[in-house]
């Protein structure tokens, strides 16, 4: 009896040692490239100075107070919130509708799936250059509008129209990925549920509302979180198309952090802004994991 117990403990110890041996390289890389940069970012947010011979010095919460009292930061935060909400909602609704349509047996289904997914694998910088060409004052979009007698719109030079250009690009870029995610979720719903609903006389809308949406609950949450994170870290769109203008109307949080860090060399202040962004992202991830654990 004691021999058997000892052998089990020894086996458990051997398995534990083996597990740590295999995990150690990954944990080392995780610590070097993720945990240490986050810790150093947090420390840097309490300092001022630069990476010159003068070095940095401790200023406490001063950088965070500067964020709270800076109207430019609140404008950027408002821009980011507007951009995120206006991007996330269509990036869920449109791909979900396409996934429901392409989950059926229709002609050219495979070709259509590939065509809609194609934007997801295109470089965001290349896509941004393409959109900047499309929406310039003498570009194809205004050419199409003039064909219908509509005056040209200064898309990238107007404080009202510049942000929608970035939003359209982001929706277009995220559409294919979310469509594939929803397709995977739809195929995980048992067909027997729809067969039972047909027997009960439920129409297509009732089946979608009472079977499809509840069956996609965890998938929708995943898509919301990933799309929100994608929009919150948006940088290339602003850098390539608008540069934050006109009049700071398209300046998003990541681009603002970049400007403060590498334009003004105010690394402590930029680190404080990056810490705020990290906190928002961690809250989104926490909500996603909590919802999954409840299910």
Short mmCIF file of C-alpha atoms in Angstrom, two decimals, residues 20-265:
data_model
loop_
_atom_site.label_atom_id
_atom_site.label_comp_id
_atom_site.label_asym_id
_atom_site.label_seq_id
_atom_site.Cartn_x
_atom_site.Cartn_y
_atom_site.Cartn_z
CA UNK A 20 8.55 22.47 -16.02
CA UNK A 21 11.39 21.40 -18.31
CA UNK A 22 9.15 21.75 -21.37
CA UNK A 23 7.53 24.99 -20.14
CA UNK A 24 10.73 26.78 -19.13
CA UNK A 25 11.81 27.94 -22.65
CA UNK A 26 8.34 29.32 -23.35
CA UNK A 27 8.16 31.01 -19.93
CA UNK A 28 11.57 32.59 -20.46
CA UNK A 29 10.49 34.00 -23.83
CA UNK A 30 7.20 35.15 -22.29
CA UNK A 31 9.06 36.94 -19.53
CA UNK A 32 11.56 38.59 -21.89
CA UNK A 33 9.18 39.76 -24.60
CA UNK A 34 5.91 40.34 -22.69
CA UNK A 35 6.15 40.50 -18.90
CA UNK A 36 9.37 42.54 -18.71
CA UNK A 37 8.28 45.15 -21.34
CA UNK A 38 4.94 45.60 -19.54
CA UNK A 39 6.67 46.00 -16.18
CA UNK A 40 9.17 48.48 -17.65
CA UNK A 41 6.33 50.40 -19.34
CA UNK A 42 4.56 50.70 -15.99
CA UNK A 43 7.77 51.93 -14.33
CA UNK A 44 8.48 54.37 -17.16
CA UNK A 45 5.04 55.97 -16.72
CA UNK A 46 6.20 57.27 -13.31
CA UNK A 47 9.35 58.89 -14.71
CA UNK A 48 10.37 61.81 -16.89
CA UNK A 49 13.42 62.50 -19.00
CA UNK A 50 14.83 60.60 -21.96
CA UNK A 51 17.22 57.82 -22.87
CA UNK A 52 20.13 60.23 -23.12
CA UNK A 53 23.08 60.66 -20.77
CA UNK A 54 20.83 62.78 -18.50
CA UNK A 55 18.64 59.72 -17.96
CA UNK A 56 15.21 59.53 -16.36
CA UNK A 57 14.02 60.59 -12.94
CA UNK A 58 11.02 59.72 -10.77
CA UNK A 59 7.99 62.03 -10.96
CA UNK A 60 5.29 59.84 -9.41
CA UNK A 61 1.75 60.38 -10.74
CA UNK A 62 2.62 63.57 -12.59
CA UNK A 63 2.31 61.99 -16.03
CA UNK A 64 -1.16 60.66 -15.22
CA UNK A 65 -2.26 64.08 -13.98
CA UNK A 66 -0.97 65.57 -17.21
CA UNK A 67 -3.15 63.10 -19.11
CA UNK A 68 -6.22 64.03 -17.09
CA UNK A 69 -5.63 67.76 -17.54
CA UNK A 70 -4.64 67.68 -21.21
CA UNK A 71 -7.58 68.53 -23.54
CA UNK A 72 -5.74 66.94 -26.48
CA UNK A 73 -5.72 63.60 -24.66
CA UNK A 74 -9.48 63.79 -24.05
CA UNK A 75 -10.05 64.66 -27.71
CA UNK A 76 -7.94 61.68 -28.75
CA UNK A 77 -9.81 59.47 -26.27
CA UNK A 78 -13.12 60.66 -27.74
CA UNK A 79 -11.84 60.00 -31.26
CA UNK A 80 -10.77 56.50 -30.23
CA UNK A 81 -14.15 55.76 -28.62
CA UNK A 82 -16.04 57.00 -31.69
CA UNK A 83 -13.75 55.05 -34.00
CA UNK A 84 -14.06 51.86 -31.92
CA UNK A 85 -17.85 51.87 -31.60
CA UNK A 86 -18.40 52.84 -35.25
CA UNK A 87 -16.03 50.07 -36.36
CA UNK A 88 -17.03 47.23 -34.02
CA UNK A 89 -20.79 47.26 -34.65
CA UNK A 90 -20.66 46.99 -38.48
CA UNK A 91 -17.71 44.59 -38.19
CA UNK A 92 -20.03 42.22 -36.34
CA UNK A 93 -23.34 42.73 -38.14
CA UNK A 94 -22.07 42.53 -41.73
CA UNK A 95 -19.85 39.43 -41.27
CA UNK A 96 -22.62 37.67 -39.32
CA UNK A 97 -25.08 38.27 -42.16
CA UNK A 98 -22.52 37.06 -44.71
CA UNK A 99 -21.71 33.99 -42.61
CA UNK A 100 -25.39 33.03 -42.35
CA UNK A 101 -25.75 33.45 -46.12
CA UNK A 102 -22.56 31.58 -47.03
CA UNK A 103 -23.30 28.77 -44.59
CA UNK A 104 -26.04 27.64 -46.97
CA UNK A 105 -25.62 25.66 -50.16
CA UNK A 106 -25.47 28.45 -52.73
CA UNK A 107 -23.63 28.81 -56.02
CA UNK A 108 -19.99 29.94 -55.88
CA UNK A 109 -19.97 29.64 -52.08
CA UNK A 110 -16.26 28.75 -51.92
CA UNK A 111 -15.24 31.59 -54.23
CA UNK A 112 -17.31 34.11 -52.26
CA UNK A 113 -15.81 32.97 -48.96
CA UNK A 114 -12.30 33.42 -50.36
CA UNK A 115 -13.15 36.82 -51.83
CA UNK A 116 -14.54 38.15 -48.55
CA UNK A 117 -11.59 36.78 -46.58
CA UNK A 118 -8.98 38.27 -48.92
CA UNK A 119 -8.83 41.73 -47.22
CA UNK A 120 -7.74 40.07 -43.97
CA UNK A 121 -4.44 38.94 -45.47
CA UNK A 122 -3.61 42.22 -47.22
CA UNK A 123 -1.08 44.47 -45.51
CA UNK A 124 -2.80 47.29 -43.66
CA UNK A 125 -0.20 49.74 -44.96
CA UNK A 126 -0.89 48.71 -48.56
CA UNK A 127 -4.63 48.93 -47.93
CA UNK A 128 -4.18 52.38 -46.38
CA UNK A 129 -2.26 53.63 -49.41
CA UNK A 130 -5.02 52.29 -51.64
CA UNK A 131 -7.74 54.04 -49.61
CA UNK A 132 -5.77 57.29 -49.60
CA UNK A 133 -5.68 57.15 -53.40
CA UNK A 134 -9.37 56.26 -53.63
CA UNK A 135 -10.52 59.11 -51.36
CA UNK A 136 -8.22 61.91 -52.47
CA UNK A 137 -9.98 64.98 -53.88
CA UNK A 138 -9.36 63.96 -57.50
CA UNK A 139 -9.66 60.24 -56.74
CA UNK A 140 -12.03 57.58 -58.07
CA UNK A 141 -14.63 58.03 -55.31
CA UNK A 142 -15.18 61.69 -56.13
CA UNK A 143 -15.07 60.79 -59.81
CA UNK A 144 -17.96 58.40 -59.22
CA UNK A 145 -19.86 61.05 -57.27
CA UNK A 146 -19.38 63.60 -60.06
CA UNK A 147 -20.85 61.08 -62.52
CA UNK A 148 -24.09 61.29 -60.51
CA UNK A 149 -23.88 65.07 -60.24
CA UNK A 150 -22.70 65.16 -56.63
CA UNK A 151 -20.01 67.77 -55.81
CA UNK A 152 -16.57 66.49 -54.83
CA UNK A 153 -16.04 65.93 -51.10
CA UNK A 154 -12.67 66.71 -49.48
CA UNK A 155 -12.65 63.36 -47.68
CA UNK A 156 -9.20 63.57 -46.12
CA UNK A 157 -9.22 67.34 -45.56
CA UNK A 158 -12.54 67.64 -43.76
CA UNK A 159 -12.89 67.09 -39.99
CA UNK A 160 -16.25 65.37 -40.49
CA UNK A 161 -15.41 63.02 -43.38
CA UNK A 162 -11.83 61.99 -42.56
CA UNK A 163 -12.76 59.65 -39.70
CA UNK A 164 -15.39 57.71 -41.73
CA UNK A 165 -12.66 56.88 -44.26
CA UNK A 166 -10.61 55.24 -41.51
CA UNK A 167 -13.70 53.46 -40.21
CA UNK A 168 -14.59 52.05 -43.64
CA UNK A 169 -11.02 50.79 -44.08
CA UNK A 170 -11.04 49.10 -40.67
CA UNK A 171 -14.42 47.45 -41.29
CA UNK A 172 -13.26 46.21 -44.68
CA UNK A 173 -10.05 44.85 -43.14
CA UNK A 174 -11.80 43.01 -40.28
CA UNK A 175 -14.77 41.71 -42.28
CA UNK A 176 -13.22 38.48 -43.59
CA UNK A 177 -11.74 37.36 -40.26
CA UNK A 178 -15.02 37.80 -38.39
CA UNK A 179 -16.92 36.06 -41.18
CA UNK A 180 -14.71 32.97 -40.80
CA UNK A 181 -15.16 33.06 -37.01
CA UNK A 182 -18.94 33.18 -37.38
CA UNK A 183 -18.89 30.41 -39.99
CA UNK A 184 -17.04 28.18 -37.54
CA UNK A 185 -19.58 29.01 -34.84
CA UNK A 186 -22.53 28.30 -37.16
CA UNK A 187 -21.16 24.90 -38.11
CA UNK A 188 -20.91 23.98 -34.43
CA UNK A 189 -24.67 24.41 -33.94
CA UNK A 190 -26.40 21.00 -34.24
CA UNK A 191 -28.62 20.81 -37.39
CA UNK A 192 -31.22 18.92 -35.33
CA UNK A 193 -32.22 22.19 -33.67
CA UNK A 194 -33.19 23.73 -37.01
CA UNK A 195 -35.00 20.54 -38.02
CA UNK A 196 -37.03 20.64 -34.82
CA UNK A 197 -37.80 24.32 -35.39
CA UNK A 198 -39.02 23.54 -38.94
CA UNK A 199 -41.36 20.91 -37.55
CA UNK A 200 -42.72 23.46 -35.07
CA UNK A 201 -43.37 25.92 -37.89
CA UNK A 202 -40.71 28.51 -36.98
CA UNK A 203 -39.80 30.88 -39.80
CA UNK A 204 -36.24 31.91 -40.75
CA UNK A 205 -36.20 34.99 -38.50
CA UNK A 206 -37.47 33.03 -35.49
CA UNK A 207 -34.82 30.36 -36.06
CA UNK A 208 -32.11 33.01 -36.30
CA UNK A 209 -33.28 34.80 -33.15
CA UNK A 210 -33.92 31.75 -30.96
CA UNK A 211 -31.34 29.24 -32.29
CA UNK A 212 -28.54 30.96 -34.21
CA UNK A 213 -27.86 33.89 -31.90
CA UNK A 214 -27.95 31.87 -28.63
CA UNK A 215 -25.72 29.25 -30.27
CA UNK A 216 -23.23 31.95 -31.28
CA UNK A 217 -23.08 33.67 -27.89
CA UNK A 218 -19.48 32.76 -27.08
CA UNK A 219 -18.45 33.35 -30.70
CA UNK A 220 -20.00 36.83 -30.68
CA UNK A 221 -18.19 37.69 -27.45
CA UNK A 222 -14.89 36.53 -28.96
CA UNK A 223 -15.52 38.59 -32.10
CA UNK A 224 -16.42 41.68 -30.05
CA UNK A 225 -13.25 41.48 -27.96
CA UNK A 226 -10.87 40.76 -30.87
CA UNK A 227 -12.42 43.49 -33.02
CA UNK A 228 -12.32 46.00 -30.17
CA UNK A 229 -8.65 45.21 -29.53
CA UNK A 230 -7.94 45.52 -33.27
CA UNK A 231 -9.54 48.98 -33.36
CA UNK A 232 -7.96 50.17 -30.10
CA UNK A 233 -4.46 49.41 -31.39
CA UNK A 234 -5.09 51.00 -34.80
CA UNK A 235 -2.02 52.89 -35.97
CA UNK A 236 -1.29 52.19 -39.63
CA UNK A 237 -4.54 53.71 -40.88
CA UNK A 238 -3.85 57.04 -39.21
CA UNK A 239 -0.14 57.07 -40.04
CA UNK A 240 -0.62 56.31 -43.74
CA UNK A 241 -3.86 58.15 -44.56
CA UNK A 242 -4.40 61.22 -42.36
CA UNK A 243 -1.47 61.64 -39.96
CA UNK A 244 -3.98 62.46 -37.22
CA UNK A 245 -5.46 65.42 -39.10
CA UNK A 246 -7.19 67.51 -40.04
CA UNK A 247 -7.13 69.47 -36.75
CA UNK A 248 -6.47 66.33 -34.71
CA UNK A 249 -9.87 64.92 -35.71
CA UNK A 250 -8.52 61.45 -36.62
CA UNK A 251 -5.78 61.18 -34.02
CA UNK A 252 -6.24 57.86 -32.21
CA UNK A 253 -4.70 56.79 -28.90
CA UNK A 254 -1.90 54.61 -30.31
CA UNK A 255 -0.85 57.28 -32.80
CA UNK A 256 -0.99 59.89 -30.03
CA UNK A 257 1.32 57.73 -27.90
CA UNK A 258 3.66 57.35 -30.87
CA UNK A 259 3.76 61.12 -31.42
CA UNK A 260 4.52 61.84 -27.77
CA UNK A 261 7.20 59.16 -27.53
CA UNK A 262 9.05 59.53 -30.84
CA UNK A 263 7.96 63.00 -31.89
CA UNK A 264 8.25 64.88 -28.59
CA UNK A 265 10.55 62.32 -26.89
#
